[in-house]
């Protein structure tokens, strides 16, 4: 029945258990609603049905909830639940293991929800269902109607729920009720500063890390009289709002012209900003395949490394800002070459190593003799001529230019004379080279991509299908399901095929919540996206022409990524992939594991049919991680780490053949070809899991740890430290929710705990770690080890001594110390230091000491350190005692009367 706020909630029989819960992956709105329900049902226990959102904001909320009556699911006897209070949901599949209680005899269900009705909704003895942008709005109204008081802290949490779920009152789902509820919460003391910090202005941990790397790598280049700052960074995962980070960096560093190149997910993103009229960043972005305005522009560059993108940027800057384009501006150097007597096999190895298609031939005297192409080398090798000299097959008729040659002269040689490469020669010495690709990149801002290299039938047989429309109706909101059908109809109208793919399909079949959908179009993805949005004023399109991809963005912030079906291939082990157009079959074949190759047809005739070319359904059902082909780990060894991560996250098992392929990759040391940053990126992802110990143990089982350092192991002692780190992290997240730290680094300290200083430096070099991480590992850890030993031997527990030892340590080092020791007294001392002692300061300052008659000098520091030590040890408390202590211990003579508190 509907909830009448004037009717009291009926009591439960003595001994009956009442539980408040919400949906899995709880957000601010869900947590706020649980707190409000706790005011209505003070006897009830709050229970989260599963994991909460894994971001800093909800980590903060989770820590606040620690102060309330919260229990873990495993500590609840589900059979004893007699009243189940559901907030912000009414679907059984969204409450995890608590759904078992739904069959309890005599169970009373109370529901408070703001979501639209759905076919799988539960129904309760008492219901409060209303249309509002946030469930916290309904709960605020109910508490207000019942006259239940809220503390300012509780009002702030409820306000967070409303602000988050309404997008700060900008989402179309916002109602007048939300604004009125927020107003009432402000009257009750809600702190908008806290709300703004947690909702509006938060940078994610990934964004903070990326911004830090951008600042650290910034370089100033003087281009024809203009100071241009260029920064480079990379991250394995896509980080949102790069433009925001660029703005912050310009403001923080007082930069006038900034070009940021960031490699994310195998693509280089350029964001450019200019505050001076001479530098038109739109011209630069256009040369690199993008566009924009004179003061703000962007581009996305595919199939290049970060270094290649940076080289291209510098060439473009010279062209745009310089008066004349010359060979010197666009040539590549140093020149990779082979001698005339070098073998064809040697030429091939150089081409593969440096990823070039044309190789200059230069003799020992430095004289340019000719050039040879990859095609000619390949044909000669095909005919069994690997040991023949290059001179017998090289091209000897060609033109050269000097460094001051104009762009038009170079263009004539390449385009009109059909010359594949143009050597740049200065006084008989070859100083650079310009290839056809270099010229075409400048002329068209497009990267040449080879055609299809995979036959239609390779990599898999006929597709298996399974219709899951019923599951989709049960698991997906009706509005979302209608959108998928609409996308399918729009694609059909253009003669295209449309498919939902990737993690969305996998998680749907695993019955895990995920509305982050990628749509693959067999056709032109950009044309489809623009056509779809053309008749819908609430949708805008963000297009990436170079990748033939687009993003559909709704007014409320919801997004759908649209890609054109494509294929990828790798030119050598551990390389980044080359991408070309393809079919849905080819698109799925390029993916890492079979469980990620599933697609759901959105076509009206086959809506809800799962397309399964590679037996992904079977592996998903049986719980196996399997690669698609035997060279998978040769092409990209990082897939091994992802296989382990997925295996442990989903509770799956790596297949037998895939296991053998991993062992072969380890035996042949393909991981040595990975860059330090790519390897460290995968290690960070594993150590960032909720419980990384099983994944690290699996890495040790596969002998992968030796690629971090040959002496690294994960034996009983390290496993025990990992277990303790998990416990310490739980305490820290609850006690210090606003303190930012790097959980992965704490675990990494536990992993490398047995290594010496030299070995640790080797690890840092191999992983290309940031200098802040190196400082923790190489400088702080040895001091922490000695400090722990000293605390045990000398029984150092005085707060002042502990403060001196820990004052310069990072949070990660102190947390590792707490995890490493078994001494409860030391753990308490370390916790006290973090909780209170590190914030203590003397009330008196240097200015106060001047008033007391002291002359500034070394004595100042000694007095202030003495005061701090005595404050820490509890010997002094307050300004008055500090004044008396200084007067009687440091200056026995009479000094001017000192202004005490409350006196003038």
Tab-separated table of C-alpha atoms in Angstrom, residues 173-601:
chain	number	residue	atom	x	y	z
A	173	UNK	CA	14.794	14.189	-14.849
A	174	UNK	CA	15.005	16.992	-12.254
A	175	UNK	CA	11.661	17.991	-10.747
A	176	UNK	CA	10.521	20.948	-8.612
A	177	UNK	CA	10.400	18.512	-5.672
A	178	UNK	CA	14.181	18.094	-5.873
A	179	UNK	CA	14.787	21.828	-5.594
A	180	UNK	CA	12.371	22.185	-2.697
A	181	UNK	CA	13.945	19.244	-0.873
A	182	UNK	CA	17.409	20.715	-1.330
A	183	UNK	CA	16.161	24.008	0.063
A	184	UNK	CA	14.819	22.258	3.179
A	185	UNK	CA	18.171	20.491	3.645
A	186	UNK	CA	19.979	23.825	3.431
A	187	UNK	CA	17.716	25.110	6.189
A	188	UNK	CA	18.735	22.091	8.260
A	189	UNK	CA	22.442	22.904	7.881
A	190	UNK	CA	23.559	21.068	4.732
A	191	UNK	CA	27.070	22.208	3.799
A	192	UNK	CA	27.202	23.142	0.113
A	193	UNK	CA	30.980	23.493	0.268
A	194	UNK	CA	31.285	19.794	1.061
A	195	UNK	CA	28.687	18.967	-1.599
A	196	UNK	CA	30.573	20.986	-4.211
A	197	UNK	CA	33.884	19.360	-3.324
A	198	UNK	CA	32.448	15.864	-3.542
A	199	UNK	CA	30.112	16.316	-6.523
A	200	UNK	CA	31.038	19.236	-8.719
A	201	UNK	CA	34.742	19.843	-8.525
A	202	UNK	CA	36.244	16.461	-7.925
A	203	UNK	CA	39.051	15.200	-10.104
A	204	UNK	CA	39.270	11.461	-10.199
A	205	UNK	CA	42.451	9.740	-9.050
A	206	UNK	CA	43.199	8.967	-12.707
A	207	UNK	CA	42.769	12.644	-13.665
A	208	UNK	CA	45.028	13.835	-10.836
A	209	UNK	CA	47.703	11.321	-11.821
A	210	UNK	CA	47.485	12.317	-15.483
A	211	UNK	CA	47.644	16.049	-14.682
A	212	UNK	CA	50.710	15.443	-12.529
A	213	UNK	CA	52.444	13.578	-15.355
A	214	UNK	CA	51.568	16.358	-17.815
A	215	UNK	CA	53.091	18.995	-15.546
A	216	UNK	CA	56.216	16.929	-14.948
A	217	UNK	CA	56.877	16.275	-18.643
A	218	UNK	CA	56.231	19.824	-19.912
A	219	UNK	CA	58.938	21.322	-22.147
A	220	UNK	CA	59.279	24.849	-23.532
A	221	UNK	CA	60.141	25.082	-27.227
A	222	UNK	CA	61.155	28.305	-28.950
A	223	UNK	CA	59.515	28.193	-32.371
A	224	UNK	CA	60.309	31.206	-34.524
A	225	UNK	CA	60.254	33.583	-31.583
A	226	UNK	CA	57.263	32.031	-29.819
A	227	UNK	CA	57.519	30.069	-26.556
A	228	UNK	CA	55.370	26.974	-26.943
A	229	UNK	CA	54.883	24.462	-24.129
A	230	UNK	CA	54.516	20.849	-25.243
A	231	UNK	CA	53.659	18.115	-22.760
A	232	UNK	CA	53.378	14.379	-23.254
A	233	UNK	CA	51.706	11.737	-21.102
A	234	UNK	CA	50.180	8.325	-21.442
A	235	UNK	CA	47.722	6.116	-19.618
A	236	UNK	CA	46.421	2.660	-20.435
A	237	UNK	CA	42.814	3.664	-19.775
A	238	UNK	CA	40.775	6.487	-21.260
A	239	UNK	CA	40.606	9.457	-18.879
A	240	UNK	CA	37.656	11.798	-19.289
A	241	UNK	CA	37.818	15.588	-19.656
A	242	UNK	CA	41.373	16.028	-20.928
A	243	UNK	CA	40.476	19.602	-21.930
A	244	UNK	CA	39.692	20.418	-18.281
A	245	UNK	CA	43.130	19.178	-17.238
A	246	UNK	CA	44.769	21.316	-19.943
A	247	UNK	CA	42.948	24.412	-18.639
A	248	UNK	CA	44.033	23.634	-15.083
A	249	UNK	CA	47.634	23.176	-16.173
A	250	UNK	CA	47.648	26.521	-18.029
A	251	UNK	CA	46.279	28.292	-14.974
A	252	UNK	CA	48.622	26.553	-12.557
A	253	UNK	CA	51.757	27.121	-14.643
A	254	UNK	CA	50.820	30.500	-16.213
A	255	UNK	CA	51.240	29.114	-19.743
A	256	UNK	CA	50.257	31.118	-22.838
A	257	UNK	CA	50.482	28.389	-25.509
A	258	UNK	CA	50.073	24.716	-24.619
A	259	UNK	CA	49.937	21.560	-26.707
A	260	UNK	CA	49.122	18.386	-24.753
A	261	UNK	CA	49.674	14.976	-26.351
A	262	UNK	CA	48.209	12.095	-24.360
A	263	UNK	CA	48.290	8.451	-25.403
A	264	UNK	CA	45.150	6.689	-24.190
A	265	UNK	CA	43.906	3.318	-25.369
A	266	UNK	CA	46.182	3.183	-28.415
A	267	UNK	CA	45.211	6.660	-29.595
A	268	UNK	CA	47.016	9.952	-29.166
A	269	UNK	CA	44.768	12.839	-28.191
A	270	UNK	CA	45.941	16.387	-28.874
A	271	UNK	CA	44.401	19.280	-26.950
A	272	UNK	CA	45.748	22.730	-27.791
A	273	UNK	CA	45.133	26.121	-26.177
A	274	UNK	CA	46.507	29.580	-27.051
A	275	UNK	CA	46.163	32.934	-25.317
A	276	UNK	CA	48.149	34.924	-27.897
A	277	UNK	CA	46.920	36.039	-31.315
A	278	UNK	CA	49.969	34.893	-33.268
A	279	UNK	CA	49.442	31.184	-32.506
A	280	UNK	CA	46.318	29.822	-34.165
A	281	UNK	CA	46.034	26.346	-32.653
A	282	UNK	CA	43.214	25.442	-35.039
A	283	UNK	CA	45.708	25.499	-37.928
A	284	UNK	CA	47.982	23.110	-36.054
A	285	UNK	CA	45.106	20.797	-35.152
A	286	UNK	CA	43.880	20.798	-38.754
A	287	UNK	CA	47.317	19.687	-39.961
A	288	UNK	CA	47.055	16.769	-37.518
A	289	UNK	CA	43.563	15.742	-38.547
A	290	UNK	CA	41.485	17.780	-36.114
A	291	UNK	CA	40.147	21.293	-35.881
A	292	UNK	CA	38.724	23.930	-33.584
A	293	UNK	CA	39.055	27.641	-32.904
A	294	UNK	CA	42.145	29.899	-32.944
A	295	UNK	CA	42.377	29.707	-29.163
A	296	UNK	CA	41.137	26.143	-28.581
A	297	UNK	CA	41.461	23.069	-30.774
A	298	UNK	CA	41.886	19.307	-30.635
A	299	UNK	CA	42.748	16.270	-32.739
A	300	UNK	CA	42.840	12.506	-32.392
A	301	UNK	CA	45.738	10.655	-33.990
A	302	UNK	CA	45.530	6.943	-34.702
A	303	UNK	CA	48.184	4.297	-35.357
A	304	UNK	CA	51.140	6.304	-34.120
A	305	UNK	CA	53.256	6.217	-30.987
A	306	UNK	CA	53.475	9.159	-28.642
A	307	UNK	CA	56.966	9.911	-29.964
A	308	UNK	CA	55.762	9.850	-33.556
A	309	UNK	CA	52.892	12.188	-32.676
A	310	UNK	CA	55.312	14.553	-30.926
A	311	UNK	CA	57.624	14.560	-33.935
A	312	UNK	CA	54.692	15.298	-36.207
A	313	UNK	CA	53.558	18.100	-33.896
A	314	UNK	CA	56.986	19.735	-33.961
A	315	UNK	CA	57.064	19.568	-37.763
A	316	UNK	CA	53.588	21.071	-37.984
A	317	UNK	CA	54.456	23.835	-35.522
A	318	UNK	CA	57.467	24.747	-37.618
A	319	UNK	CA	55.276	24.847	-40.719
A	320	UNK	CA	52.428	26.837	-39.197
A	321	UNK	CA	54.569	29.308	-37.257
A	322	UNK	CA	57.413	29.504	-39.754
A	323	UNK	CA	57.431	31.692	-42.854
A	324	UNK	CA	58.419	28.884	-45.273
A	325	UNK	CA	58.143	25.118	-45.212
A	326	UNK	CA	61.564	23.615	-45.901
A	327	UNK	CA	63.043	20.142	-45.961
A	328	UNK	CA	64.794	20.911	-42.696
A	329	UNK	CA	61.416	21.451	-41.034
A	330	UNK	CA	59.871	18.125	-42.028
A	331	UNK	CA	62.748	15.679	-42.479
A	332	UNK	CA	63.277	12.765	-40.117
A	333	UNK	CA	66.656	12.114	-38.545
A	334	UNK	CA	68.911	10.380	-37.644
A	335	UNK	CA	68.892	8.459	-40.901
A	336	UNK	CA	68.422	4.699	-40.571
A	337	UNK	CA	70.484	3.044	-43.297
A	338	UNK	CA	72.212	-0.108	-44.485
A	339	UNK	CA	75.549	-0.496	-46.266
A	340	UNK	CA	75.659	-1.636	-49.922
A	341	UNK	CA	77.318	-4.883	-48.806
A	342	UNK	CA	74.697	-5.531	-46.157
A	343	UNK	CA	72.473	-8.551	-46.717
A	344	UNK	CA	68.791	-8.446	-47.579
A	345	UNK	CA	68.118	-10.222	-44.298
A	346	UNK	CA	69.886	-7.396	-42.452
A	347	UNK	CA	67.797	-4.846	-44.372
A	348	UNK	CA	64.595	-6.659	-43.410
A	349	UNK	CA	65.575	-6.716	-39.735
A	350	UNK	CA	66.249	-2.969	-39.768
A	351	UNK	CA	62.882	-2.263	-41.392
A	352	UNK	CA	61.050	-4.382	-38.829
A	353	UNK	CA	63.000	-2.969	-35.897
A	354	UNK	CA	62.376	0.660	-36.836
A	355	UNK	CA	59.003	0.108	-38.539
A	356	UNK	CA	60.002	1.746	-41.829
A	357	UNK	CA	59.155	0.841	-45.422
A	358	UNK	CA	62.166	2.342	-47.234
A	359	UNK	CA	65.803	2.057	-46.233
A	360	UNK	CA	68.599	4.314	-47.504
A	361	UNK	CA	71.815	2.655	-48.659
A	362	UNK	CA	74.966	4.533	-47.516
A	363	UNK	CA	78.530	3.266	-47.822
A	364	UNK	CA	81.245	3.416	-45.181
A	365	UNK	CA	82.485	6.750	-46.558
A	366	UNK	CA	79.068	8.285	-45.917
A	367	UNK	CA	78.154	8.458	-49.605
A	368	UNK	CA	74.484	7.895	-50.466
A	369	UNK	CA	74.234	5.052	-53.004
A	370	UNK	CA	70.507	4.382	-53.264
A	371	UNK	CA	67.479	3.056	-51.400
A	372	UNK	CA	65.565	-0.205	-51.142
A	373	UNK	CA	61.880	-0.772	-50.360
A	374	UNK	CA	60.224	-3.294	-48.070
A	375	UNK	CA	58.405	-4.835	-51.060
A	376	UNK	CA	61.644	-5.518	-52.939
A	377	UNK	CA	63.236	-7.042	-49.862
A	378	UNK	CA	60.180	-9.246	-49.250
A	379	UNK	CA	60.174	-10.523	-52.829
A	380	UNK	CA	63.881	-11.306	-52.741
A	381	UNK	CA	63.500	-13.219	-49.474
A	382	UNK	CA	60.549	-15.085	-50.948
A	383	UNK	CA	62.877	-16.294	-53.715
A	384	UNK	CA	65.413	-17.529	-51.182
A	385	UNK	CA	67.974	-14.727	-51.429
A	386	UNK	CA	68.459	-13.583	-47.790
A	387	UNK	CA	72.270	-13.411	-48.022
A	388	UNK	CA	72.472	-11.420	-51.257
A	389	UNK	CA	73.843	-7.863	-50.898
A	390	UNK	CA	71.436	-4.939	-50.910
A	391	UNK	CA	73.401	-3.264	-53.711
A	392	UNK	CA	72.105	-5.788	-56.241
A	393	UNK	CA	68.462	-4.806	-55.716
A	394	UNK	CA	68.540	-1.168	-54.610
A	395	UNK	CA	67.135	1.789	-56.576
A	396	UNK	CA	69.937	4.041	-57.812
A	397	UNK	CA	68.040	6.661	-59.816
A	398	UNK	CA	66.513	9.235	-57.480
A	399	UNK	CA	66.546	12.903	-56.627
A	400	UNK	CA	67.770	14.573	-53.452
A	401	UNK	CA	67.142	17.964	-51.847
A	402	UNK	CA	69.120	20.221	-49.566
A	403	UNK	CA	67.827	21.255	-46.125
A	404	UNK	CA	66.478	24.555	-47.474
A	405	UNK	CA	64.418	22.946	-50.273
A	406	UNK	CA	60.834	24.192	-50.329
A	407	UNK	CA	57.780	22.091	-49.706
A	408	UNK	CA	56.853	22.437	-53.378
A	409	UNK	CA	60.193	20.962	-54.492
A	410	UNK	CA	59.759	17.990	-52.196
A	411	UNK	CA	56.179	17.514	-53.346
A	412	UNK	CA	57.315	17.425	-56.981
A	413	UNK	CA	59.751	14.566	-56.324
A	414	UNK	CA	57.255	12.495	-54.365
A	415	UNK	CA	54.061	13.163	-56.304
A	416	UNK	CA	55.164	13.997	-59.847
A	417	UNK	CA	58.307	11.820	-59.988
A	418	UNK	CA	56.685	9.048	-57.853
A	419	UNK	CA	59.774	8.831	-55.649
A	420	UNK	CA	59.109	6.864	-52.468
A	421	UNK	CA	61.720	8.607	-50.364
A	422	UNK	CA	63.558	11.932	-50.599
A	423	UNK	CA	67.012	12.043	-48.994
A	424	UNK	CA	68.061	15.414	-47.573
A	425	UNK	CA	71.736	15.975	-48.348
A	426	UNK	CA	73.895	18.812	-46.999
A	427	UNK	CA	77.426	19.173	-48.488
A	428	UNK	CA	77.528	15.513	-49.479
A	429	UNK	CA	76.277	14.208	-46.130
A	430	UNK	CA	72.809	12.693	-45.726
A	431	UNK	CA	71.266	14.582	-42.802
A	432	UNK	CA	67.628	13.516	-43.054
A	433	UNK	CA	64.964	11.732	-44.995
A	434	UNK	CA	61.409	12.550	-46.084
A	435	UNK	CA	59.113	9.672	-46.987
A	436	UNK	CA	55.980	9.614	-49.069
A	437	UNK	CA	54.004	9.011	-45.881
A	438	UNK	CA	55.484	12.123	-44.251
A	439	UNK	CA	54.379	14.219	-47.200
A	440	UNK	CA	50.904	12.714	-47.426
A	441	UNK	CA	50.387	13.215	-43.700
A	442	UNK	CA	51.038	16.918	-44.204
A	443	UNK	CA	48.922	17.150	-47.339
A	444	UNK	CA	45.908	15.215	-46.095
A	445	UNK	CA	46.385	14.878	-42.316
A	446	UNK	CA	45.557	11.224	-42.727
A	447	UNK	CA	47.593	8.209	-41.793
A	448	UNK	CA	47.931	5.493	-44.424
A	449	UNK	CA	46.323	2.302	-43.180
A	450	UNK	CA	46.875	-0.946	-45.060
A	451	UNK	CA	43.874	-2.811	-46.386
A	452	UNK	CA	42.309	-5.975	-44.995
A	453	UNK	CA	44.796	-8.596	-43.922
A	454	UNK	CA	42.343	-11.082	-42.468
A	455	UNK	CA	40.132	-13.305	-44.583
A	456	UNK	CA	36.464	-13.334	-43.783
A	457	UNK	CA	36.530	-16.897	-42.547
A	458	UNK	CA	39.685	-16.781	-40.471
A	459	UNK	CA	39.691	-16.994	-36.728
A	460	UNK	CA	36.323	-18.620	-36.264
A	461	UNK	CA	33.585	-20.649	-37.826
A	462	UNK	CA	29.896	-20.012	-38.152
A	463	UNK	CA	28.390	-17.869	-35.463
A	464	UNK	CA	26.278	-19.358	-32.703
A	465	UNK	CA	23.211	-17.388	-31.647
A	466	UNK	CA	21.023	-17.170	-28.592
A	467	UNK	CA	18.083	-14.890	-28.011
A	468	UNK	CA	18.226	-13.104	-24.675
A	469	UNK	CA	15.365	-10.661	-25.085
A	470	UNK	CA	13.694	-11.934	-21.907
A	471	UNK	CA	16.885	-11.394	-19.929
A	472	UNK	CA	17.230	-7.914	-21.413
A	473	UNK	CA	13.694	-7.047	-20.344
A	474	UNK	CA	14.396	-8.293	-16.829
A	475	UNK	CA	17.781	-6.624	-16.386
A	476	UNK	CA	17.579	-3.380	-18.345
A	477	UNK	CA	15.415	-0.330	-17.651
A	478	UNK	CA	12.593	-0.015	-20.160
A	479	UNK	CA	13.826	3.361	-21.363
A	480	UNK	CA	17.262	1.908	-22.053
A	481	UNK	CA	15.840	-1.115	-23.839
A	482	UNK	CA	13.673	1.141	-26.014
A	483	UNK	CA	16.777	3.141	-26.916
A	484	UNK	CA	18.608	0.015	-28.104
A	485	UNK	CA	15.643	-0.886	-30.312
A	486	UNK	CA	15.557	2.653	-31.677
A	487	UNK	CA	19.256	2.471	-32.548
A	488	UNK	CA	18.653	-0.788	-34.410
A	489	UNK	CA	15.790	0.674	-36.447
A	490	UNK	CA	17.837	3.745	-37.346
A	491	UNK	CA	20.707	1.578	-38.568
A	492	UNK	CA	18.361	-0.554	-40.660
A	493	UNK	CA	16.930	2.576	-42.311
A	494	UNK	CA	20.454	3.328	-43.583
A	495	UNK	CA	21.038	-0.251	-44.692
A	496	UNK	CA	23.493	-0.883	-41.832
A	497	UNK	CA	23.783	-3.542	-39.168
A	498	UNK	CA	23.965	-2.462	-35.501
A	499	UNK	CA	25.284	-4.482	-32.563
A	500	UNK	CA	25.821	-3.917	-28.848
A	501	UNK	CA	29.240	-5.330	-27.982
A	502	UNK	CA	31.937	-5.754	-25.372
A	503	UNK	CA	31.706	-5.633	-21.599
A	504	UNK	CA	28.048	-4.589	-21.734
A	505	UNK	CA	27.047	-7.942	-23.254
A	506	UNK	CA	29.378	-9.917	-21.015
A	507	UNK	CA	28.100	-8.276	-17.837
A	508	UNK	CA	24.475	-8.565	-18.973
A	509	UNK	CA	24.896	-12.326	-19.291
A	510	UNK	CA	26.702	-12.432	-15.943
A	511	UNK	CA	23.787	-10.444	-14.470
A	512	UNK	CA	26.042	-7.617	-13.400
A	513	UNK	CA	24.847	-4.032	-13.719
A	514	UNK	CA	26.427	-2.186	-16.646
A	515	UNK	CA	24.650	0.362	-18.843
A	516	UNK	CA	27.849	1.531	-20.531
A	517	UNK	CA	27.090	0.322	-24.039
A	518	UNK	CA	29.249	0.353	-27.163
A	519	UNK	CA	27.473	0.064	-30.521
A	520	UNK	CA	29.317	-1.280	-33.567
A	521	UNK	CA	27.955	-0.341	-36.997
A	522	UNK	CA	28.526	-2.416	-40.098
A	523	UNK	CA	28.696	0.596	-42.362
A	524	UNK	CA	29.674	4.200	-41.630
A	525	UNK	CA	29.530	4.815	-37.886
A	526	UNK	CA	29.791	8.583	-38.182
A	527	UNK	CA	27.029	8.849	-40.775
A	528	UNK	CA	24.824	6.685	-38.579
A	529	UNK	CA	25.439	8.811	-35.473
A	530	UNK	CA	24.789	12.090	-37.292
A	531	UNK	CA	21.636	10.681	-38.887
A	532	UNK	CA	20.356	9.374	-35.555
A	533	UNK	CA	20.875	12.711	-33.810
A	534	UNK	CA	19.556	14.858	-36.652
A	535	UNK	CA	15.899	14.458	-35.624
A	536	UNK	CA	16.518	14.420	-31.872
A	537	UNK	CA	17.221	17.884	-30.423
A	538	UNK	CA	18.244	16.442	-27.038
A	539	UNK	CA	21.246	14.612	-28.558
A	540	UNK	CA	24.525	16.019	-29.772
A	541	UNK	CA	27.288	14.164	-31.594
A	542	UNK	CA	31.014	14.194	-30.940
A	543	UNK	CA	32.844	12.855	-33.992
A	544	UNK	CA	36.326	11.412	-34.487
A	545	UNK	CA	36.787	11.312	-38.250
A	546	UNK	CA	40.217	9.705	-38.185
A	547	UNK	CA	38.854	6.695	-36.298
A	548	UNK	CA	35.416	6.708	-37.939
A	549	UNK	CA	33.855	6.790	-34.480
A	550	UNK	CA	31.347	9.033	-32.741
A	551	UNK	CA	29.727	9.564	-29.369
A	552	UNK	CA	26.006	10.244	-28.941
A	553	UNK	CA	25.581	12.542	-25.945
A	554	UNK	CA	22.171	13.180	-24.353
A	555	UNK	CA	21.285	16.351	-22.483
A	556	UNK	CA	21.392	14.479	-19.157
A	557	UNK	CA	24.949	13.315	-19.809
A	558	UNK	CA	24.148	9.777	-20.939
A	559	UNK	CA	26.449	8.572	-23.725
A	560	UNK	CA	26.572	5.846	-26.344
A	561	UNK	CA	29.861	5.158	-28.145
A	562	UNK	CA	29.428	4.362	-31.834
A	563	UNK	CA	32.237	2.697	-33.789
A	564	UNK	CA	32.608	1.403	-37.307
A	565	UNK	CA	33.330	-2.323	-37.452
A	566	UNK	CA	37.093	-2.734	-37.787
A	567	UNK	CA	40.016	-5.133	-37.613
A	568	UNK	CA	43.461	-4.893	-36.059
A	569	UNK	CA	46.782	-6.540	-36.745
A	570	UNK	CA	50.217	-6.355	-35.155
A	571	UNK	CA	53.380	-5.864	-37.164
A	572	UNK	CA	55.654	-7.316	-34.487
A	573	UNK	CA	55.433	-8.668	-30.907
A	574	UNK	CA	54.327	-6.208	-28.200
A	575	UNK	CA	53.535	-3.546	-30.818
A	576	UNK	CA	50.429	-1.406	-30.728
A	577	UNK	CA	47.819	-2.541	-33.261
A	578	UNK	CA	47.171	-1.197	-36.750
A	579	UNK	CA	43.453	-0.626	-37.419
A	580	UNK	CA	41.418	-0.926	-40.623
A	581	UNK	CA	37.751	-1.191	-41.587
A	582	UNK	CA	35.970	-4.536	-41.351
A	583	UNK	CA	32.815	-6.475	-40.580
A	584	UNK	CA	31.283	-7.405	-37.213
A	585	UNK	CA	33.100	-10.726	-37.520
A	586	UNK	CA	36.440	-8.962	-37.986
A	587	UNK	CA	35.622	-6.491	-35.243
A	588	UNK	CA	34.967	-9.267	-32.732
A	589	UNK	CA	38.025	-11.219	-33.851
A	590	UNK	CA	40.346	-8.388	-32.813
A	591	UNK	CA	39.265	-8.599	-29.149
A	592	UNK	CA	41.340	-10.107	-26.386
A	593	UNK	CA	39.272	-12.993	-24.964
A	594	UNK	CA	36.298	-15.050	-26.107
A	595	UNK	CA	34.081	-13.739	-23.302
A	596	UNK	CA	34.568	-10.248	-24.754
A	597	UNK	CA	33.659	-11.251	-28.332
A	598	UNK	CA	29.906	-11.446	-27.808
A	599	UNK	CA	27.569	-9.076	-29.629
A	600	UNK	CA	23.820	-8.524	-29.408
A	601	UNK	CA	21.986	-7.688	-32.623
